[in-house]
CSV table of N, CA and C and ligand atoms in Angstrom, one decimal:
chain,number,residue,atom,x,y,z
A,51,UNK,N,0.8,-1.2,0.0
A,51,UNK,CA,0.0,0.0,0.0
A,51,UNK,C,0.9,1.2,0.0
A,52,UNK,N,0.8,2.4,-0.9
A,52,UNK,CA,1.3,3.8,-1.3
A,52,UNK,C,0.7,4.3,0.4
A,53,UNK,N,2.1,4.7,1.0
A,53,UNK,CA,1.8,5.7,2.4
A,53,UNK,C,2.6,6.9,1.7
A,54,UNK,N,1.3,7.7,2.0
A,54,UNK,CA,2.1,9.7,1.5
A,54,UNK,C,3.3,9.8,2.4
A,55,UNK,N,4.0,10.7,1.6
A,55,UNK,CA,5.2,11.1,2.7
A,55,UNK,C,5.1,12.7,2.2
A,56,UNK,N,5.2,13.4,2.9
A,56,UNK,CA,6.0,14.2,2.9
A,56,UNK,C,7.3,15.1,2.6
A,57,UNK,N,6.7,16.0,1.1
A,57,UNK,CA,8.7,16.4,0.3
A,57,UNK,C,8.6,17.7,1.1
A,58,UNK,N,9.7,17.6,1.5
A,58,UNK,CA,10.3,19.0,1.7
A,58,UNK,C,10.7,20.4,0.4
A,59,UNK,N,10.7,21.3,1.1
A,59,UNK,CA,10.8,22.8,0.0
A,59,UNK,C,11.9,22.8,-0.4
A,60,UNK,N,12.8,22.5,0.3
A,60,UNK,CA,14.1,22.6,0.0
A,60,UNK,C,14.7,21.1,-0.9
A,61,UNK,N,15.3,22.0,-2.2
A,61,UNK,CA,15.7,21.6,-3.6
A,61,UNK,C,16.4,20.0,-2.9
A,62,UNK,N,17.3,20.2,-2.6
A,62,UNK,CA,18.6,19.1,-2.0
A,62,UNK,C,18.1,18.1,-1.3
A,63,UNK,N,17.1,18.9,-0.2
A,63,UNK,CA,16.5,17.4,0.7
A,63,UNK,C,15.2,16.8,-0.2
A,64,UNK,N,14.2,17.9,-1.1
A,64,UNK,CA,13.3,17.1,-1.9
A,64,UNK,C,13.9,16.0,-2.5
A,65,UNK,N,15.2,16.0,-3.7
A,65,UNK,CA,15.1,15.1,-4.4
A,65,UNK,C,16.1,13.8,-3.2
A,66,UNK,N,16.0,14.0,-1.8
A,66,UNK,CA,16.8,12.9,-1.3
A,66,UNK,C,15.4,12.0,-1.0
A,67,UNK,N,14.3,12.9,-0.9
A,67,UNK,CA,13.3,11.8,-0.6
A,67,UNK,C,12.9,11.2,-1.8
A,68,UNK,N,12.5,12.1,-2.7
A,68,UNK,CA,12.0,11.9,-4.2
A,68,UNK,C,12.8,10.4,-4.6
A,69,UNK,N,14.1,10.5,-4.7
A,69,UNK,CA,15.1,9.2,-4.9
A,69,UNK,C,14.4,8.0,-4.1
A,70,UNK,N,14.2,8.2,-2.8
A,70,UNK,CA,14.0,7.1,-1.8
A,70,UNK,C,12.9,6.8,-2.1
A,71,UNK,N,11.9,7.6,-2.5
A,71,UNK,CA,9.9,6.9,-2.9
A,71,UNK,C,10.5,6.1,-4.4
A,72,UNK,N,11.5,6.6,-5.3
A,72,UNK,CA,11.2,6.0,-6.6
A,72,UNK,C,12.0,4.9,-6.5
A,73,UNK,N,12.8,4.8,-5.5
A,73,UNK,CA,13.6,3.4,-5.7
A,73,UNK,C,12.6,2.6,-4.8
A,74,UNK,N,11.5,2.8,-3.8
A,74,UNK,CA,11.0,2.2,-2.8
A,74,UNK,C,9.6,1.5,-3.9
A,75,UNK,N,9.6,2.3,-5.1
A,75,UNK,CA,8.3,2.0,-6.1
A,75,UNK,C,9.0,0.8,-7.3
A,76,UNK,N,9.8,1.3,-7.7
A,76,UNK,CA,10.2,1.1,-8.6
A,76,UNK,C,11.8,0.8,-9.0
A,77,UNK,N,12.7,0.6,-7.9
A,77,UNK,CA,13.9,-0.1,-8.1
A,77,UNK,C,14.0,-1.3,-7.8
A,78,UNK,N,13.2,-2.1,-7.1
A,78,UNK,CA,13.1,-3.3,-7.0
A,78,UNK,C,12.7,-4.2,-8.3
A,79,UNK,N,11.9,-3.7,-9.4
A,79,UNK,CA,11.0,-4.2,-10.1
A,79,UNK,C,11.8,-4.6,-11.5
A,80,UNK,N,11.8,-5.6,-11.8
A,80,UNK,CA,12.7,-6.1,-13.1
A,80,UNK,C,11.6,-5.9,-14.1
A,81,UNK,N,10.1,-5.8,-13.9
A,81,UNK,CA,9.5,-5.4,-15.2
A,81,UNK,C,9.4,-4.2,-15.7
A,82,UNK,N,9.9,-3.6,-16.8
A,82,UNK,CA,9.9,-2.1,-17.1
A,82,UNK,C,8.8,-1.1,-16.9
A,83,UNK,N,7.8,-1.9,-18.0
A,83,UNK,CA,6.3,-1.3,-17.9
A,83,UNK,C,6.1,-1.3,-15.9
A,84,UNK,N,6.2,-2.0,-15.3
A,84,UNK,CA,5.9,-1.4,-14.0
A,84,UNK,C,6.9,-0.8,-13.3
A,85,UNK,N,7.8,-1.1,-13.7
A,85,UNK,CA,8.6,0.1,-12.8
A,85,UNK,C,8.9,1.1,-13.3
A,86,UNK,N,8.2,1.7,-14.7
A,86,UNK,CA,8.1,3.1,-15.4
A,86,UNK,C,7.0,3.7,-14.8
A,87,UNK,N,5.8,2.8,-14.8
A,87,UNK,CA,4.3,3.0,-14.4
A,87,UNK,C,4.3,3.9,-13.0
A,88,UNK,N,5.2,3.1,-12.1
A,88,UNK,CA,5.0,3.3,-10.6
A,88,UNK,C,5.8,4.7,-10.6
A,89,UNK,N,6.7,4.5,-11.4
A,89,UNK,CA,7.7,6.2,-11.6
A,89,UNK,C,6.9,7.0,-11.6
A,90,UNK,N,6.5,7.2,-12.7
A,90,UNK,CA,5.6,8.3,-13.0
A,90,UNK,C,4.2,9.3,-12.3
A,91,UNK,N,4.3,7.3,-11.5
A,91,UNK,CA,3.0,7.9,-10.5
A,91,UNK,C,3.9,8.7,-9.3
A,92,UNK,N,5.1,7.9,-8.8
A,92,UNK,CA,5.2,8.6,-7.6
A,92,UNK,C,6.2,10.1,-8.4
A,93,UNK,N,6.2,10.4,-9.2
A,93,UNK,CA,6.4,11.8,-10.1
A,93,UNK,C,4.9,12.7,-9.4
A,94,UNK,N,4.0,12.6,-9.9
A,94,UNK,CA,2.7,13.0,-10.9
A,94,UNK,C,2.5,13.5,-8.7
A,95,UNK,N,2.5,12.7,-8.1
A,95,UNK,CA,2.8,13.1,-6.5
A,95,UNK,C,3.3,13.8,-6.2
A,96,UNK,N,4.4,14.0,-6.2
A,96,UNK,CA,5.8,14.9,-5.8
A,96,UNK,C,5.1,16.3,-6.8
A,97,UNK,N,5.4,16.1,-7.7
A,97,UNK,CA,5.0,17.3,-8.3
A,97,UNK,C,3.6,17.7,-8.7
A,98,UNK,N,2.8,18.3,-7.8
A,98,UNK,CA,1.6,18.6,-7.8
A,98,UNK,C,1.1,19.4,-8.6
A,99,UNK,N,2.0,20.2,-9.4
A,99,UNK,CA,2.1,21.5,-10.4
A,99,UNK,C,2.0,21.1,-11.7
A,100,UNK,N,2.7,19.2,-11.6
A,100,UNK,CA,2.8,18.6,-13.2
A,100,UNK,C,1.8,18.2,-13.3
A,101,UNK,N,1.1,19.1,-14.3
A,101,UNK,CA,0.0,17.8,-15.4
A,101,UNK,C,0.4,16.7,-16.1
A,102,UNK,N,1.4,16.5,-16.4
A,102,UNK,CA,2.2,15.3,-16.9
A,102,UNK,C,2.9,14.5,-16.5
A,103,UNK,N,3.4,13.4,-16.5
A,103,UNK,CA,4.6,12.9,-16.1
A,103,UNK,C,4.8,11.6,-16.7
A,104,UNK,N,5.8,11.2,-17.8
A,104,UNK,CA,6.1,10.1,-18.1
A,104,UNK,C,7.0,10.1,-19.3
A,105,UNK,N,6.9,8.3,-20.1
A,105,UNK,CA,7.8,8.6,-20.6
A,105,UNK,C,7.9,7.9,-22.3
A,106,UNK,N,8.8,8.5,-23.3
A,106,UNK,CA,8.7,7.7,-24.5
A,106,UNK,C,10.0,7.3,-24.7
A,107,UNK,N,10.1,6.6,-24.9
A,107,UNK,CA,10.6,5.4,-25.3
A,107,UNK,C,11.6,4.8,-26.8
A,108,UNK,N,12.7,4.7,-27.3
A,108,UNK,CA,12.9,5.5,-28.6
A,108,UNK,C,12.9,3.9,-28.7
A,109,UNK,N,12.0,3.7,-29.9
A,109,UNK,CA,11.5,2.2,-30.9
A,109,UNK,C,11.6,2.2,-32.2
A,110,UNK,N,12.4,1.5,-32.9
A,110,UNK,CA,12.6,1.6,-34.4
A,110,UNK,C,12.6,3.1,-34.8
A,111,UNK,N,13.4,3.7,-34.1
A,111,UNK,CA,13.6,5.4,-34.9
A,111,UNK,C,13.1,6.4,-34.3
A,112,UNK,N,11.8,6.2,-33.6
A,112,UNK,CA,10.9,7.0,-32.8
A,112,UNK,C,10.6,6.9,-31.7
A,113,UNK,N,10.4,7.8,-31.2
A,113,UNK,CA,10.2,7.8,-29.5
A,113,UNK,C,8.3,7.4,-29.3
A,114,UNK,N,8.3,6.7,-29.0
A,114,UNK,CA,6.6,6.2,-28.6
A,114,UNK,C,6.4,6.4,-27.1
A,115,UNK,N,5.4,6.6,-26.8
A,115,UNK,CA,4.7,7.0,-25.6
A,115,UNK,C,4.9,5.6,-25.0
A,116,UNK,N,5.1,5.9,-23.8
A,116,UNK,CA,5.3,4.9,-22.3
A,116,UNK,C,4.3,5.2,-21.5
A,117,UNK,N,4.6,4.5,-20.4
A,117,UNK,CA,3.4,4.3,-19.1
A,117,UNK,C,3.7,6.1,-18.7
A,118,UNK,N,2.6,6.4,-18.1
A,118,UNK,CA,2.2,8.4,-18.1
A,118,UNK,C,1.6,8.6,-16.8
A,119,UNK,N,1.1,9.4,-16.5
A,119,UNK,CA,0.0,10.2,-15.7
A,119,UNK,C,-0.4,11.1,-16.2
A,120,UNK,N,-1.4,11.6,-17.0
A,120,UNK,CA,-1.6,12.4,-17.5
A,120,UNK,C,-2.7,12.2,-18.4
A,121,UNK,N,-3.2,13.9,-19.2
A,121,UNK,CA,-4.2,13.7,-20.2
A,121,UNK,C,-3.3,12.6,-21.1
A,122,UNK,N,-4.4,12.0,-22.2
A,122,UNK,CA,-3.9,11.3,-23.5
A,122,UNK,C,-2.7,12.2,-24.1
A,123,UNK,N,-1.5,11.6,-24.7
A,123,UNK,CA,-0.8,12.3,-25.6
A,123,UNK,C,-0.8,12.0,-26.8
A,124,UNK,N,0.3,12.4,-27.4
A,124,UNK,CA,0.8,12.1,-29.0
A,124,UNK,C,1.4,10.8,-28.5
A,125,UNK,N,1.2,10.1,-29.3
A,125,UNK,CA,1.9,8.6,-29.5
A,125,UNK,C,3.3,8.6,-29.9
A,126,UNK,N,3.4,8.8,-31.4
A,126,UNK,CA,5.2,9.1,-31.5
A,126,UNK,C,5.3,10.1,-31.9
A,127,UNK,N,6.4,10.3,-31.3
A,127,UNK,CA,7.5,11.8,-31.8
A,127,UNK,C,8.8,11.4,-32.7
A,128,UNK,N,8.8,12.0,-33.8
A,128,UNK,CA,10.1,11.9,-34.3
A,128,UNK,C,11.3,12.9,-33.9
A,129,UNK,N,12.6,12.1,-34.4
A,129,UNK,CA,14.0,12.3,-34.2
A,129,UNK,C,13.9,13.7,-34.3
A,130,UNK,N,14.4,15.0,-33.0
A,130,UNK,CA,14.2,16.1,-33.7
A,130,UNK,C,13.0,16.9,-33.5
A,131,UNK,N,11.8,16.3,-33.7
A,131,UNK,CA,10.2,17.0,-33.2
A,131,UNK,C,10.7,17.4,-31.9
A,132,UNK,N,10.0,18.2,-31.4
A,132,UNK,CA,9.2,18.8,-30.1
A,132,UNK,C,10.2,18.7,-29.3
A,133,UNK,N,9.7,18.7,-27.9
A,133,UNK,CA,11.0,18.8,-26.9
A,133,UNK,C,11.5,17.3,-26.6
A,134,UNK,N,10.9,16.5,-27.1
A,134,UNK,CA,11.4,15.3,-26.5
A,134,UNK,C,12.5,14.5,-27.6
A,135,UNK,N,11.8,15.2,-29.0
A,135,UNK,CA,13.0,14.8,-29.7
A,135,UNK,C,14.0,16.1,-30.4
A,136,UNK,N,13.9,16.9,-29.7
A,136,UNK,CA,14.8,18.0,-29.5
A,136,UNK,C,16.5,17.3,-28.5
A,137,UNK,N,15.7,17.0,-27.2
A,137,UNK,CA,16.6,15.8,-26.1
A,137,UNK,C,17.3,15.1,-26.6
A,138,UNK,N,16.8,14.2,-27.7
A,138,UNK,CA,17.2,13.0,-28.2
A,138,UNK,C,18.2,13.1,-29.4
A,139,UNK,N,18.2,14.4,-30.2
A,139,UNK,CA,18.8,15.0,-30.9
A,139,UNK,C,20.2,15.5,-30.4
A,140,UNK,N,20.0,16.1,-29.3
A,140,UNK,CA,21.4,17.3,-28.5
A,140,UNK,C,21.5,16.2,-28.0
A,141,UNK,N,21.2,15.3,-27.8
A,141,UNK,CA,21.4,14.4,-26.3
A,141,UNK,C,22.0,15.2,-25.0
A,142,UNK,N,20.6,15.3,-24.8
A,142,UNK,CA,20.9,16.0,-23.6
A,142,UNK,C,19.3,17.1,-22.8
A,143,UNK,N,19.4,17.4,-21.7
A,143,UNK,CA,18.1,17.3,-21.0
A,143,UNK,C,17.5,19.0,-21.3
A,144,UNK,N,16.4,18.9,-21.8
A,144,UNK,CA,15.8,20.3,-22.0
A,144,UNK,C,14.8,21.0,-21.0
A,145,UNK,N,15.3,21.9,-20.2
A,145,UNK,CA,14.2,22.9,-19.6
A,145,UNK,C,13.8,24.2,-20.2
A,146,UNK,N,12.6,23.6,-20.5
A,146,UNK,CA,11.6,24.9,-21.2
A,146,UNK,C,10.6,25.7,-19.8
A,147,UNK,N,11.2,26.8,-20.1
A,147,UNK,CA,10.6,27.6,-19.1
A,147,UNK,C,9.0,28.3,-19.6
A,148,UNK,N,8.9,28.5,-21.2
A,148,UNK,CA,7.4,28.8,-21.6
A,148,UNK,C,7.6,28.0,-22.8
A,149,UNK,N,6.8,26.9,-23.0
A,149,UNK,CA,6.3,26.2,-24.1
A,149,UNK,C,6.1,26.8,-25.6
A,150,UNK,N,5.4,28.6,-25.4
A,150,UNK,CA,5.3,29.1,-26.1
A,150,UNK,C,6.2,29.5,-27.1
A,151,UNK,N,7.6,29.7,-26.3
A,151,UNK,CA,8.7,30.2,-27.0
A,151,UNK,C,9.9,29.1,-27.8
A,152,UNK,N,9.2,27.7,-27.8
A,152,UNK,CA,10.0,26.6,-28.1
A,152,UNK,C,9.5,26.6,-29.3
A,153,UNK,N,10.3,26.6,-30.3
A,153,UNK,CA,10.5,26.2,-32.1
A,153,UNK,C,9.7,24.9,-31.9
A,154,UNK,N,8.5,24.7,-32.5
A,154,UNK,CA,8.2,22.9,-32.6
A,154,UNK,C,7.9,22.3,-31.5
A,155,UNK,N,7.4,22.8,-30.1
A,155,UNK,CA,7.1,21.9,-28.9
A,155,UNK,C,5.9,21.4,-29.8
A,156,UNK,N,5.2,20.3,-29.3
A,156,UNK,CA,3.8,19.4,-29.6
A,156,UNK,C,3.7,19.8,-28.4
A,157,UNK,N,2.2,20.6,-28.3
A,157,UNK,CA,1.2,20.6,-27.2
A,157,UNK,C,0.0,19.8,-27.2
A,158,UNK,N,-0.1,18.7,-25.9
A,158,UNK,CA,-0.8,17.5,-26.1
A,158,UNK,C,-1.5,18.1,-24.9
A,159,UNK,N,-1.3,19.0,-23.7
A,159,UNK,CA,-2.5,19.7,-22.9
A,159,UNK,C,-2.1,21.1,-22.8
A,160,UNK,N,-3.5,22.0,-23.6
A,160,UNK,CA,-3.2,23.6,-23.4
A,160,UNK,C,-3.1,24.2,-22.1
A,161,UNK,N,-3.3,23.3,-21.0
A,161,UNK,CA,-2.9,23.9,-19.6
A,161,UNK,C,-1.4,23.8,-19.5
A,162,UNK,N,-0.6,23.4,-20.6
A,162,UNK,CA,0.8,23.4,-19.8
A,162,UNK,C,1.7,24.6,-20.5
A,163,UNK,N,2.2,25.0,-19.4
A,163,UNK,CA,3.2,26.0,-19.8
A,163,UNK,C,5.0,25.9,-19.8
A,164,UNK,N,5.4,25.1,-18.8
A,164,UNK,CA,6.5,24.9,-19.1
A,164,UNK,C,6.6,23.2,-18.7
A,165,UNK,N,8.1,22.8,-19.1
A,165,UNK,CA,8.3,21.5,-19.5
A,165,UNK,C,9.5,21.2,-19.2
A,166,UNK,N,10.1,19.9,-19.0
A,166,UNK,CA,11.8,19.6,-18.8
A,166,UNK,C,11.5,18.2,-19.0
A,167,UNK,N,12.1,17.8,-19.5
A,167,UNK,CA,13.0,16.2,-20.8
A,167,UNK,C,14.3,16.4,-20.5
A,168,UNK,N,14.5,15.0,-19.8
A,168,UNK,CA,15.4,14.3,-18.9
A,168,UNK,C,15.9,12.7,-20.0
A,169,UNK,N,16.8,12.8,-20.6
A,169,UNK,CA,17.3,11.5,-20.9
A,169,UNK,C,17.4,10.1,-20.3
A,170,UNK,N,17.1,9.0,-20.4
A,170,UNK,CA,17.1,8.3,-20.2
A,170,UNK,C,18.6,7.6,-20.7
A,171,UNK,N,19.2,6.8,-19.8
A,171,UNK,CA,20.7,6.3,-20.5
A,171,UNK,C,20.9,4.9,-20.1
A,172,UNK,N,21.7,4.3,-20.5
A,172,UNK,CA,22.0,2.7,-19.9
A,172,UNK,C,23.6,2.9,-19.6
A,173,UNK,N,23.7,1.9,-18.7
A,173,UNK,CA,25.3,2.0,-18.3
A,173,UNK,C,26.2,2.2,-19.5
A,174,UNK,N,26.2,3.0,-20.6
A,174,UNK,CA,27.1,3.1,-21.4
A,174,UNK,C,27.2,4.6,-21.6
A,175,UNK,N,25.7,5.4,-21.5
A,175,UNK,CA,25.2,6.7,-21.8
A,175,UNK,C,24.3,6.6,-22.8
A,176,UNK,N,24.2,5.2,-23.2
A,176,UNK,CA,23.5,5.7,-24.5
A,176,UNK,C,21.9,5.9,-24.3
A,177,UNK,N,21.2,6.8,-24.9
A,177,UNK,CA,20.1,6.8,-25.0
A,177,UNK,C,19.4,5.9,-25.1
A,178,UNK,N,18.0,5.9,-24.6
A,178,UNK,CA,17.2,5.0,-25.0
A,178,UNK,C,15.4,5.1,-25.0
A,179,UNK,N,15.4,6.8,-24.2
A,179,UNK,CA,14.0,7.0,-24.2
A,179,UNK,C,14.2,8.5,-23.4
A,180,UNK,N,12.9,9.2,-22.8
A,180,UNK,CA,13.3,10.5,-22.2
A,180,UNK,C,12.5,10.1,-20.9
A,181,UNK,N,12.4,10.9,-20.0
A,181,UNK,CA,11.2,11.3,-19.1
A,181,UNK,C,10.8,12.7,-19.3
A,182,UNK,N,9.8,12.5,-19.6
A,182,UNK,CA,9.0,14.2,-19.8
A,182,UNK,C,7.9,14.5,-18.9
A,183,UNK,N,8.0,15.6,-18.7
A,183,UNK,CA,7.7,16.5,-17.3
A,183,UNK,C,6.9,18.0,-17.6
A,184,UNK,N,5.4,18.0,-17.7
A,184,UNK,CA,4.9,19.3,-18.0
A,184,UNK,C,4.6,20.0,-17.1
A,185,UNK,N,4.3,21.0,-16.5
A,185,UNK,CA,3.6,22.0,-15.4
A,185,UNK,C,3.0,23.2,-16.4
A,186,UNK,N,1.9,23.5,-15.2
A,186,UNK,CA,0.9,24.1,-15.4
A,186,UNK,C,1.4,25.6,-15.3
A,187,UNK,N,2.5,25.6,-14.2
A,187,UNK,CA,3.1,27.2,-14.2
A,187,UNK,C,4.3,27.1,-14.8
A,188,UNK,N,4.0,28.8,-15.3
A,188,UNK,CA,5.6,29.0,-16.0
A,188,UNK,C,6.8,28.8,-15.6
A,189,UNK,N,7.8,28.4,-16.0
A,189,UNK,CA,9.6,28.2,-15.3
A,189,UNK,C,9.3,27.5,-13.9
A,190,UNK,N,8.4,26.3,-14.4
A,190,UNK,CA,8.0,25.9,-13.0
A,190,UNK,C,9.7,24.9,-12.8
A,191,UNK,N,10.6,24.4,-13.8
A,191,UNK,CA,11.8,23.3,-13.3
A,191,UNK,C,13.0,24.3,-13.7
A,192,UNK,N,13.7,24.2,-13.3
A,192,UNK,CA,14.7,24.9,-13.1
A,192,UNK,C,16.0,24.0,-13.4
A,193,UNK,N,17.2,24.4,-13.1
A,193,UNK,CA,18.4,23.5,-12.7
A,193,UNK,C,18.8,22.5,-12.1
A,194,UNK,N,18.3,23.2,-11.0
A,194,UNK,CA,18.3,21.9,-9.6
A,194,UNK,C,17.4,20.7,-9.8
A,195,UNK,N,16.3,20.9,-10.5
A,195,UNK,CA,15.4,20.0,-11.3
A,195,UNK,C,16.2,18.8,-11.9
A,196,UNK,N,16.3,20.0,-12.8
A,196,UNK,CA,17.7,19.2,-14.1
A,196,UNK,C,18.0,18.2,-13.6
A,197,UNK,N,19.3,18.6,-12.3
A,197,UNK,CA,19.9,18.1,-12.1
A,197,UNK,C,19.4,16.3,-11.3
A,198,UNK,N,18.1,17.0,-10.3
A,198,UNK,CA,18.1,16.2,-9.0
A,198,UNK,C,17.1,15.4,-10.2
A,199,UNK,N,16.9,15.2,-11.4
A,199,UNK,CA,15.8,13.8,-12.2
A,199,UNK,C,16.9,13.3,-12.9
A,200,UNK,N,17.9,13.9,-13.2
A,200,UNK,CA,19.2,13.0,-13.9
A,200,UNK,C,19.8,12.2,-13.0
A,201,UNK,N,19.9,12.4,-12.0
A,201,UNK,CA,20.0,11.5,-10.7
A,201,UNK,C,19.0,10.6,-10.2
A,202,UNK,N,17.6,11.0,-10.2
A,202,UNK,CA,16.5,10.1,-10.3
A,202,UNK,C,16.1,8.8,-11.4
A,203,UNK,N,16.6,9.0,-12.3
A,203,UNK,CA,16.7,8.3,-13.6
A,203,UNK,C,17.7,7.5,-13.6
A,204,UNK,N,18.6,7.6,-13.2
A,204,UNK,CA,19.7,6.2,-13.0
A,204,UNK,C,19.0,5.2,-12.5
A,205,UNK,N,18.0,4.9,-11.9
A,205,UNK,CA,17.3,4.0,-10.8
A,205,UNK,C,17.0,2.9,-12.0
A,206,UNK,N,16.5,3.8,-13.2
A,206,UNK,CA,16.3,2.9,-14.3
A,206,UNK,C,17.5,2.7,-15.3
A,207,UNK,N,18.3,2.9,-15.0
A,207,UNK,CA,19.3,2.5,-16.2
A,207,UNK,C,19.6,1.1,-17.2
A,208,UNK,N,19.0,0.2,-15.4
A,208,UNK,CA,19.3,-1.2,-16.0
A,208,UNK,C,18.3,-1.8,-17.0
A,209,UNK,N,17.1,-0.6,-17.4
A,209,UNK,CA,16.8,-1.2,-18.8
A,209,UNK,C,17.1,-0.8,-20.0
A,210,UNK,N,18.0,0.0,-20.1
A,210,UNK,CA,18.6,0.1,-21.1
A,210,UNK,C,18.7,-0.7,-22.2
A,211,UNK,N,19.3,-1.6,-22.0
A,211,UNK,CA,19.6,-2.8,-22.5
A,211,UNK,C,18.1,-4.1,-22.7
A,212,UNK,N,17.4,-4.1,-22.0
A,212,UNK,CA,16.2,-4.9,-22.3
A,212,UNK,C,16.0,-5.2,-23.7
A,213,UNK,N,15.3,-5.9,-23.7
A,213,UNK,CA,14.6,-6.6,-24.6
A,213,UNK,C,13.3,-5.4,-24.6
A,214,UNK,N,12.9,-4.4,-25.4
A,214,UNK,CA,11.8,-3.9,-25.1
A,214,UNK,C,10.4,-4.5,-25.9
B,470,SME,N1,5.5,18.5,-25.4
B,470,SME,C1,6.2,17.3,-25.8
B,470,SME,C2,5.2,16.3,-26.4
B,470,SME,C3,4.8,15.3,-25.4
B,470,SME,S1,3.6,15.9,-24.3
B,470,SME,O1,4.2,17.1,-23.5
B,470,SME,C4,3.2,14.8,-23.2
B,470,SME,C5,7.2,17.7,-26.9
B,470,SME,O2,7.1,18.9,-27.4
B,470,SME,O3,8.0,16.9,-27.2
């Protein structure tokens, strides 16, 4: 059974808890689909601001939608599209502070304003999918963001390599 816990305000100690709920959900679990699933949920938690949270998945060339919380989205994104395959292109993690001002975002809910796509990697770095992260308010992720979900995301690394 999911017991709430309580994140703190503070950047440093939130993501020491945030780490501890996602490895407590979702580092034990050798199936992907649920230990993405349960991610996302204990995300969509913590961040009460995100209308979104989840993730796609790069399959034959394209990034396809994964297990979410959220309205329905776009299904696939190509190499390059929007912010997720903007990520997958630079390799490397994008914080959009207004949606509006991003060349090519795909807006899948008009309540969101800003956004951050976080790479996914396997013990080598290589890519393999994003986590994508909308909010409702502007420049809602920051740096520290950035930083403290690139550190959250290692939990998953070991499927890198799967069989997807
Ligand atoms: N906004 C994303 C598309 C996915 S939805 O936000 C869930 C993008 O521009 O890549």
């Amino acid at each position: 059974m999911y017991i709430d816990v309580e994140y703190p305000a503070e950047r440093a100690e939130f993501y020491k808890v945030l780490n501890g709920e996602l490895r407590l959900y979702s580092g034990g679990e050798e199936d992907m689909t649920a230990a993405l699933a349960n991610f996302s949920s204990v995300l969509a938690i913590a961040f009460p601001r995100a209308n979104w949270t989840g993730f796609y998945l790069i399959k034959g060339g394209e990034l396809v939608l994964g297990p979410f919380q959220g309205r329905p989205a776009v299904t696939r994104i190509a190499y390059g599209a929007g912010v997720c395959g903007t990520a997958w292109r630079e390799d490397r993690a994008q914080v959009v502070e207004d949606v509006e001002c991003f060349s090519g975002h795909i807006a899948c809910d008009c309540n969101t304003h800003s956004e951050i796509v976080i790479p996914l990697r396997d013990e080598n770095g290589a890519m393999w999918g994003v986590l994508d992260m909308d909010s409702v308010e502007p420049g809602h992720f920051g740096d520290a963001d950035r930083e403290g979900l690139e550190e959250c995301v290692k939990i998953l690394e070991r499927f890198g390599k799967n069989d997807k």
